[in-house]
Tab-separated table of C-alpha atoms in Angstrom:
chain	number	residue	atom	x	y	z
X	1	MET	CA	136.907	206.742	5.114
X	2	PHE	CA	134.213	204.024	5.607
X	3	LYS	CA	134.063	201.070	8.326
X	4	ARG	CA	134.207	197.412	6.401
X	5	PHE	CA	131.531	195.868	8.550
X	6	ARG	CA	131.974	193.124	6.440
X	7	ARG	CA	134.674	191.950	7.190
X	8	LEU	CA	133.955	190.836	11.018
X	9	ARG	CA	131.337	188.885	7.855
X	10	LYS	CA	133.634	186.227	5.873
X	11	ASN	CA	133.208	183.454	6.904
X	12	SER	CA	130.851	181.176	9.638
X	13	ASN	CA	133.063	181.086	12.154
X	14	VAL	CA	133.850	184.527	12.703
X	15	ARG	CA	130.364	184.972	12.974
X	16	ASP	CA	130.241	182.181	15.558
X	17	LEU	CA	132.990	184.112	16.460
X	18	ILE	CA	130.911	188.071	17.049
X	19	ARG	CA	127.074	186.590	17.514
X	20	GLU	CA	126.228	188.614	21.033
X	21	THR	CA	122.881	186.187	21.597
X	22	ARG	CA	122.712	182.590	21.703
X	23	LEU	CA	119.699	180.270	22.744
X	24	ASN	CA	120.646	177.610	25.052
X	25	VAL	CA	118.221	174.928	25.595
X	26	ASN	CA	118.820	175.438	29.285
X	27	ASN	CA	116.448	178.643	28.974
X	28	LEU	CA	113.634	177.345	27.458
X	29	ILE	CA	110.443	176.131	29.653
X	30	TYR	CA	107.172	173.966	27.886
X	31	PRO	CA	103.914	174.015	28.418
X	32	LEU	CA	102.618	171.028	28.898
X	33	PHE	CA	98.720	170.825	29.830
X	34	VAL	CA	97.270	168.125	31.690
X	35	VAL	CA	93.638	166.282	31.708
X	36	GLU	CA	91.529	163.660	34.072
X	37	GLY	CA	91.833	159.656	32.625
X	38	GLU	CA	94.425	157.409	31.261
X	39	GLY	CA	95.524	157.108	27.768
X	40	ILE	CA	94.626	160.684	26.619
X	41	LYS	CA	96.962	162.573	24.362
X	42	LYS	CA	93.845	164.522	22.566
X	43	ASP	CA	95.342	167.555	19.838
X	44	THR	CA	94.540	170.791	19.353
X	45	PRO	CA	93.322	171.462	15.531
X	46	SER	CA	94.369	175.578	17.124
X	47	LEU	CA	97.235	174.239	18.128
X	48	PRO	CA	99.535	171.588	16.419
X	49	GLY	CA	101.477	169.424	18.300
X	50	VAL	CA	100.148	170.415	21.695
X	51	TYR	CA	98.441	168.221	23.544
X	52	GLN	CA	96.133	167.748	26.419
X	53	MET	CA	97.738	164.864	27.952
X	54	SER	CA	96.108	162.079	30.888
X	55	ILE	CA	98.925	162.204	33.631
X	56	ASP	CA	100.341	158.753	31.693
X	57	GLU	CA	101.011	160.109	29.285
X	58	ILE	CA	102.636	163.710	30.676
X	59	LEU	CA	105.362	161.359	32.412
X	60	LYS	CA	105.807	159.879	28.466
X	61	GLU	CA	106.030	163.588	27.853
X	62	CYS	CA	109.245	164.746	30.783
X	63	LYS	CA	110.969	161.760	29.910
X	64	GLU	CA	111.290	162.716	26.434
X	65	VAL	CA	112.057	166.709	27.496
X	66	GLU	CA	114.629	165.400	30.035
X	67	SER	CA	115.993	163.186	27.313
X	68	LEU	CA	115.773	166.609	25.636
X	69	GLY	CA	117.570	168.787	27.477
X	70	ILE	CA	114.583	170.759	28.573
X	71	LYS	CA	114.555	171.902	32.615
X	72	ALA	CA	111.456	173.572	32.778
X	73	ILE	CA	108.204	173.017	32.292
X	74	LEU	CA	104.984	175.289	32.952
X	75	LEU	CA	102.437	173.382	34.315
X	76	PHE	CA	97.752	173.720	33.592
X	77	GLY	CA	95.489	171.630	34.535
X	78	ILE	CA	91.824	171.038	33.146
X	79	PRO	CA	89.754	169.805	35.306
X	80	SER	CA	86.174	167.439	34.684
X	81	ILE	CA	84.020	168.897	37.531
X	82	LYS	CA	83.796	173.016	37.130
X	83	ASP	CA	82.389	174.924	39.788
X	84	SER	CA	82.080	178.568	40.213
X	85	ILE	CA	85.319	179.010	42.656
X	86	GLY	CA	86.974	176.522	41.059
X	87	SER	CA	87.857	173.451	43.528
X	88	ASP	CA	89.962	171.257	41.812
X	89	ALA	CA	92.020	173.366	41.616
X	90	LEU	CA	91.754	174.423	45.878
X	91	SER	CA	91.880	170.468	46.365
X	92	ASN	CA	94.249	168.085	47.179
X	93	ASP	CA	93.128	165.347	44.960
X	94	GLY	CA	92.427	168.278	41.870
X	95	ILE	CA	94.749	167.853	39.071
X	96	ILE	CA	97.498	169.241	39.661
X	97	ALA	CA	98.151	168.122	43.238
X	98	LYS	CA	97.415	164.233	41.957
X	99	THR	CA	100.134	164.991	38.175
X	100	LEU	CA	102.884	167.375	40.063
X	101	ARG	CA	103.179	164.058	42.730
X	102	ALA	CA	103.363	161.747	39.946
X	103	ILE	CA	105.789	163.601	38.095
X	104	LYS	CA	108.341	164.409	40.881
X	105	LYS	CA	107.720	160.806	42.012
X	106	ASP	CA	109.257	160.137	38.137
X	107	PHE	CA	111.424	162.874	37.416
X	108	PRO	CA	112.450	164.250	41.435
X	109	ASN	CA	114.694	166.209	39.143
X	110	LEU	CA	112.989	168.206	36.769
X	111	TYR	CA	112.160	171.604	37.742
X	112	VAL	CA	108.057	171.817	37.974
X	113	ILE	CA	106.597	175.704	37.295
X	114	THR	CA	102.453	175.772	37.931
X	115	ASP	CA	100.460	177.865	36.405
X	116	LEU	CA	98.106	179.508	39.631
X	117	CYS	CA	94.909	180.735	37.475
X	118	PHE	CA	91.369	179.828	38.414
X	119	CYS	CA	89.847	180.594	34.755
X	120	GLU	CA	90.811	176.761	33.406
X	121	TYR	CA	88.821	175.276	36.703
X	122	THR	CA	85.473	177.683	37.211
X	123	ASP	CA	82.432	177.961	35.075
X	124	HIS	CA	82.685	180.887	34.019
X	125	GLY	CA	86.636	180.959	32.696
X	126	HIS	CA	87.040	183.888	34.793
X	127	CYS	CA	90.903	184.019	37.230
X	128	GLY	CA	88.406	184.300	40.421
X	129	ILE	CA	85.538	185.039	42.388
X	130	ILE	CA	82.765	186.183	40.361
X	131	ASP	CA	81.172	189.599	42.157
X	132	GLN	CA	77.094	188.803	41.688
X	133	CYS	CA	76.649	192.704	42.042
X	134	SER	CA	78.986	194.155	40.112
X	135	HIS	CA	80.261	190.680	37.487
X	136	ASP	CA	83.195	191.907	37.626
X	137	ILE	CA	86.556	189.888	39.468
X	138	ASP	CA	86.387	190.587	43.556
X	139	ASN	CA	90.028	190.650	43.546
X	140	ASP	CA	90.527	190.331	47.306
X	141	ALA	CA	87.889	187.775	47.489
X	142	THR	CA	90.616	185.991	44.802
X	143	LEU	CA	93.974	186.921	46.358
X	144	GLU	CA	91.727	184.238	49.700
X	145	ILE	CA	91.649	181.409	47.084
X	146	SER	CA	94.874	181.833	45.293
X	147	LYS	CA	97.003	181.697	49.251
X	148	LYS	CA	94.894	178.750	49.045
X	149	GLN	CA	95.377	177.431	45.562
X	150	ALA	CA	99.430	178.181	46.272
X	151	LEU	CA	99.870	176.032	49.334
X	152	ILE	CA	97.835	173.087	47.281
X	153	HIS	CA	100.691	173.380	44.491
X	154	ALA	CA	103.982	173.605	47.522
X	155	LYS	CA	102.734	170.919	49.084
X	156	ASN	CA	102.974	168.968	46.664
X	157	GLY	CA	106.197	169.494	45.020
X	158	ALA	CA	105.876	172.403	42.601
X	159	ASP	CA	109.269	173.883	42.547
X	160	MET	CA	108.813	177.433	40.997
X	161	ILE	CA	104.662	179.152	40.914
X	162	ALA	CA	103.562	181.347	38.515
X	163	PRO	CA	100.276	183.425	39.495
X	164	SER	CA	98.614	184.257	35.498
X	165	GLY	CA	95.305	185.379	37.196
X	166	MET	CA	96.375	189.937	37.169
X	167	MET	CA	94.993	190.685	40.647
X	168	ASP	CA	96.002	193.154	42.432
X	169	GLY	CA	98.630	192.301	45.232
X	170	ILE	CA	98.519	188.699	44.473
X	171	ILE	CA	102.808	188.151	44.516
X	172	TYR	CA	102.720	190.234	48.544
X	173	SER	CA	100.201	187.815	49.376
X	174	LEU	CA	101.026	184.432	48.021
X	175	ARG	CA	104.477	185.440	48.891
X	176	GLU	CA	103.110	186.162	52.729
X	177	VAL	CA	101.300	183.136	52.723
X	178	LEU	CA	104.488	180.673	51.629
X	179	ASP	CA	106.911	182.412	54.310
X	180	GLU	CA	104.223	181.884	56.610
X	181	ASN	CA	104.335	178.244	56.002
X	182	GLY	CA	107.979	177.275	55.144
X	183	TYR	CA	107.680	177.694	51.938
X	184	GLU	CA	110.524	181.408	51.867
X	185	ASN	CA	112.491	178.745	48.928
X	186	LEU	CA	109.567	178.492	46.592
X	187	PRO	CA	110.350	181.378	43.723
X	188	ILE	CA	107.784	183.139	42.594
X	189	MET	CA	107.184	183.997	38.860
X	190	ALA	CA	105.450	186.634	38.394
X	191	TYR	CA	102.689	187.437	34.915
X	192	SER	CA	104.112	191.220	36.057
X	193	THR	CA	102.970	193.042	32.549
X	194	LYS	CA	100.075	190.201	31.225
X	195	PHE	CA	97.853	192.356	28.206
X	196	ALA	CA	94.745	190.910	27.565
X	197	SER	CA	95.922	190.367	24.144
X	198	ALA	CA	94.310	188.160	21.008
X	199	TYR	CA	97.149	186.271	20.473
X	200	TYR	CA	95.671	184.247	23.215
X	201	GLY	CA	92.785	182.209	21.717
X	202	PRO	CA	94.845	178.585	20.280
X	203	PHE	CA	95.753	178.704	24.420
X	204	ARG	CA	91.916	179.065	25.401
X	205	ASP	CA	90.496	176.420	22.821
X	206	VAL	CA	93.152	173.465	24.736
X	207	ALA	CA	92.817	175.380	28.629
X	208	GLU	CA	89.631	175.529	27.941
X	209	SER	CA	89.466	178.697	29.863
X	210	ALA	CA	87.559	181.066	27.657
X	211	PRO	CA	85.172	183.080	29.731
X	212	SER	CA	81.627	182.812	29.528
X	213	PHE	CA	80.229	185.904	29.142
X	214	GLY	CA	82.252	189.074	29.175
X	215	ASP	CA	86.915	189.165	28.420
X	216	ARG	CA	89.552	189.923	31.586
X	217	LYS	CA	90.592	194.073	29.777
X	218	ALA	CA	88.911	194.428	33.721
X	219	TYR	CA	92.616	192.992	34.877
X	220	GLN	CA	94.426	192.232	32.067
X	221	MET	CA	96.216	194.977	30.547
X	222	ASP	CA	95.712	197.309	27.585
X	223	PRO	CA	98.401	196.810	24.673
X	224	ALA	CA	98.568	200.172	23.816
X	225	ASN	CA	100.160	200.490	27.755
X	226	ARG	CA	104.597	201.462	27.711
X	227	PHE	CA	104.085	202.784	31.873
X	228	GLU	CA	101.501	200.790	33.422
X	229	ALA	CA	103.320	198.256	31.837
X	230	ILE	CA	106.414	198.601	34.188
X	231	ASN	CA	105.051	200.249	36.313
X	232	GLU	CA	103.242	197.075	36.966
X	233	SER	CA	106.168	195.046	36.792
X	234	LEU	CA	108.248	197.072	39.219
X	235	GLU	CA	105.196	196.819	41.497
X	236	ASP	CA	105.693	192.904	41.578
X	237	GLU	CA	109.726	192.777	41.674
X	238	ALA	CA	108.820	195.555	45.356
X	239	GLN	CA	105.941	193.289	45.916
X	240	GLY	CA	108.950	189.873	46.338
X	241	ALA	CA	108.865	188.885	43.115
X	242	ASP	CA	112.014	186.212	41.927
X	243	ILE	CA	111.157	186.596	38.335
X	244	LEU	CA	109.221	189.421	36.051
X	245	MET	CA	107.435	188.164	32.969
X	246	VAL	CA	106.304	189.698	29.740
X	247	LYS	CA	103.417	187.968	27.954
X	248	PRO	CA	103.263	188.112	24.600
X	249	ALA	CA	106.265	188.540	23.296
X	250	LEU	CA	106.422	189.087	20.055
X	251	ALA	CA	104.112	192.104	19.124
X	252	TYR	CA	105.676	193.645	22.806
X	253	LEU	CA	109.584	192.836	22.796
X	254	ASP	CA	109.885	197.129	23.402
X	255	ILE	CA	108.127	196.291	26.763
X	256	ILE	CA	110.192	193.302	27.197
X	257	ARG	CA	114.026	195.606	27.021
X	258	ASP	CA	111.823	198.073	29.204
X	259	VAL	CA	111.384	195.904	31.644
X	260	LYS	CA	114.809	194.222	31.281
X	261	GLU	CA	116.518	197.408	31.198
X	262	ARG	CA	115.174	198.444	35.032
X	263	THR	CA	114.932	195.651	37.044
X	264	LEU	CA	118.604	193.266	38.262
X	265	LEU	CA	115.566	190.421	38.178
X	266	PRO	CA	115.514	187.995	35.578
X	267	VAL	CA	112.863	188.207	33.028
X	268	CYS	CA	111.261	186.138	31.019
X	269	ALA	CA	108.920	186.253	28.657
X	270	TYR	CA	106.535	183.883	26.591
X	271	ASN	CA	105.983	182.832	23.641
X	272	VAL	CA	102.562	182.777	23.852
X	273	SER	CA	99.969	180.300	21.331
X	274	GLY	CA	98.669	182.516	18.842
X	275	GLU	CA	102.826	183.265	17.540
X	276	TYR	CA	103.537	180.104	17.423
X	277	ALA	CA	99.864	179.049	15.791
X	278	LEU	CA	100.264	181.557	13.417
X	279	LEU	CA	104.448	179.934	12.336
X	280	LYS	CA	102.586	176.851	12.187
X	281	ALA	CA	99.985	177.387	9.712
X	282	GLY	CA	102.815	179.528	7.649
X	283	GLN	CA	104.620	175.851	7.847
X	284	LYS	CA	101.687	174.294	7.026
X	285	ALA	CA	101.283	175.931	3.655
X	286	GLY	CA	104.390	175.933	2.605
X	287	ILE	CA	105.016	179.212	2.528
X	288	ILE	CA	107.687	179.655	4.806
X	289	ASP	CA	111.420	178.720	6.103
X	290	TYR	CA	109.848	177.747	9.099
X	291	GLU	CA	113.065	176.534	10.682
X	292	ARG	CA	114.852	179.087	10.534
X	293	ILE	CA	111.948	181.350	10.983
X	294	MET	CA	111.034	179.971	14.828
X	295	GLN	CA	114.897	180.342	15.751
X	296	GLU	CA	114.693	184.005	13.881
X	297	THR	CA	111.191	184.612	16.290
X	298	ILE	CA	112.747	183.272	19.276
X	299	ILE	CA	116.345	185.083	18.530
X	300	SER	CA	114.603	188.695	18.395
X	301	ILE	CA	113.059	187.789	22.617
X	302	LYS	CA	115.734	186.707	23.781
X	303	ARG	CA	117.819	189.895	21.705
X	304	ALA	CA	115.077	191.812	23.600
X	305	GLY	CA	116.850	190.886	26.641
X	306	ALA	CA	114.542	188.426	27.698
X	307	ASP	CA	116.700	185.462	30.106
X	308	LEU	CA	113.614	182.945	29.245
X	309	ILE	CA	111.221	181.650	27.430
X	310	ILE	CA	108.383	180.068	27.323
X	311	THR	CA	107.102	178.476	23.797
X	312	TYR	CA	105.799	175.633	22.171
X	313	HIS	CA	108.589	175.826	20.174
X	314	ALA	CA	110.797	174.891	23.033
X	315	LYS	CA	111.227	170.434	22.020
X	316	GLU	CA	111.739	171.676	18.292
X	317	LEU	CA	114.393	174.030	19.348
X	318	ALA	CA	116.526	171.845	21.587
X	319	LYS	CA	116.491	169.475	18.587
X	320	ILE	CA	117.806	172.146	16.889
X	321	LEU	CA	120.279	172.929	19.579
X	322	ASN	CA	121.197	169.698	20.354
X	323	LYS	CA	122.082	168.699	16.337
X	324	ASN	CA	124.049	172.186	15.824
C-alpha cells in the first residue's frame, strides 16, 4: 500500500484549501530612497524600477503604496553633502528628518521604518566614524552618534528604527537612549544577521553608499558562518530588539529557519537588491516567467520562516495579490 499524495492536488480548490504558506500584502515592506531637490525621480540602471526621489516624488510614491494596501515603507536618505561623520544624519534639517515630517503630515497612517546608519551620509562610505590610526570603524564612537541619529528619527515621526551598521552593542545603546527620552514604545528592528554579501551591489548604486576604501567584512558577517549568525540574532534579542532580520534572504534561507526556530520574536528577511536585479535581468532577457518566479521566490522566503519581507518587488506583488 502506498500513499496517494495526488488526491489533494486534483484541482485548484483542494490545492487552495491545504496550502501551507500564503503571501499577504500586510507582510510586505517597500524600500524608498529620498534625495534633496524637487521633481527628481532618477532611475538606477542596475536596479530597474527603483528610483532616487525628492520629497515631493516620495509623497506621490507613498500615495500609490497606500492604495495598494502596503502598510510599511523602509526609508533611506541620500544627502547632498557628505562628511566624515555623516552630519546630515544628525541634523533636524537633514534629509531623513525633513522627509519624515512630510510623510507623516500627508500619510499619518503609513508605517515608516527608518534605516539608521551612516554609509549613505559619510564621504568615505563606511557605517560610522573611522579611527584614523587603524582605519577601521570605531565601534563605540559610532554608538554615540547612532544614539543622536535615533533621537532625530524618533522626534520627527519614525514608527520604527532599523539600525543596519552591525556595530556591537547597537541595540542596547539605542534602546537605552530611546527609553531615557520618552520613546520606550518605539520599536527597533535589528539587522541582527547581516552578511558581507556581494548581493548588495545595486543597492550601493541607488544609495550612493559604496565604501571609498576597503570593505565591510570587519563588521558585517562572514557568509560561511551559520552559528555566528544565530548567536548575533539571539544577542540582539537579549539587548532588546523587537524584530530580528536576516539579510540577504535567498542565499540564507537556512539562517532564516535557524533563527525562526530559536526565537519567539517576529523575523524579517531582506530580499535584497542583487536578488531583485537578477530576476529583472531574466525578465528583460525574456528567459524566465518573471511573475511566477518572483512569487515563488517570495514564497520560499516566507516558507523558510520570515514573518515580514522587505522587498523591491512589493508593489508588483501587491498588484498580483490584490487582483487574485
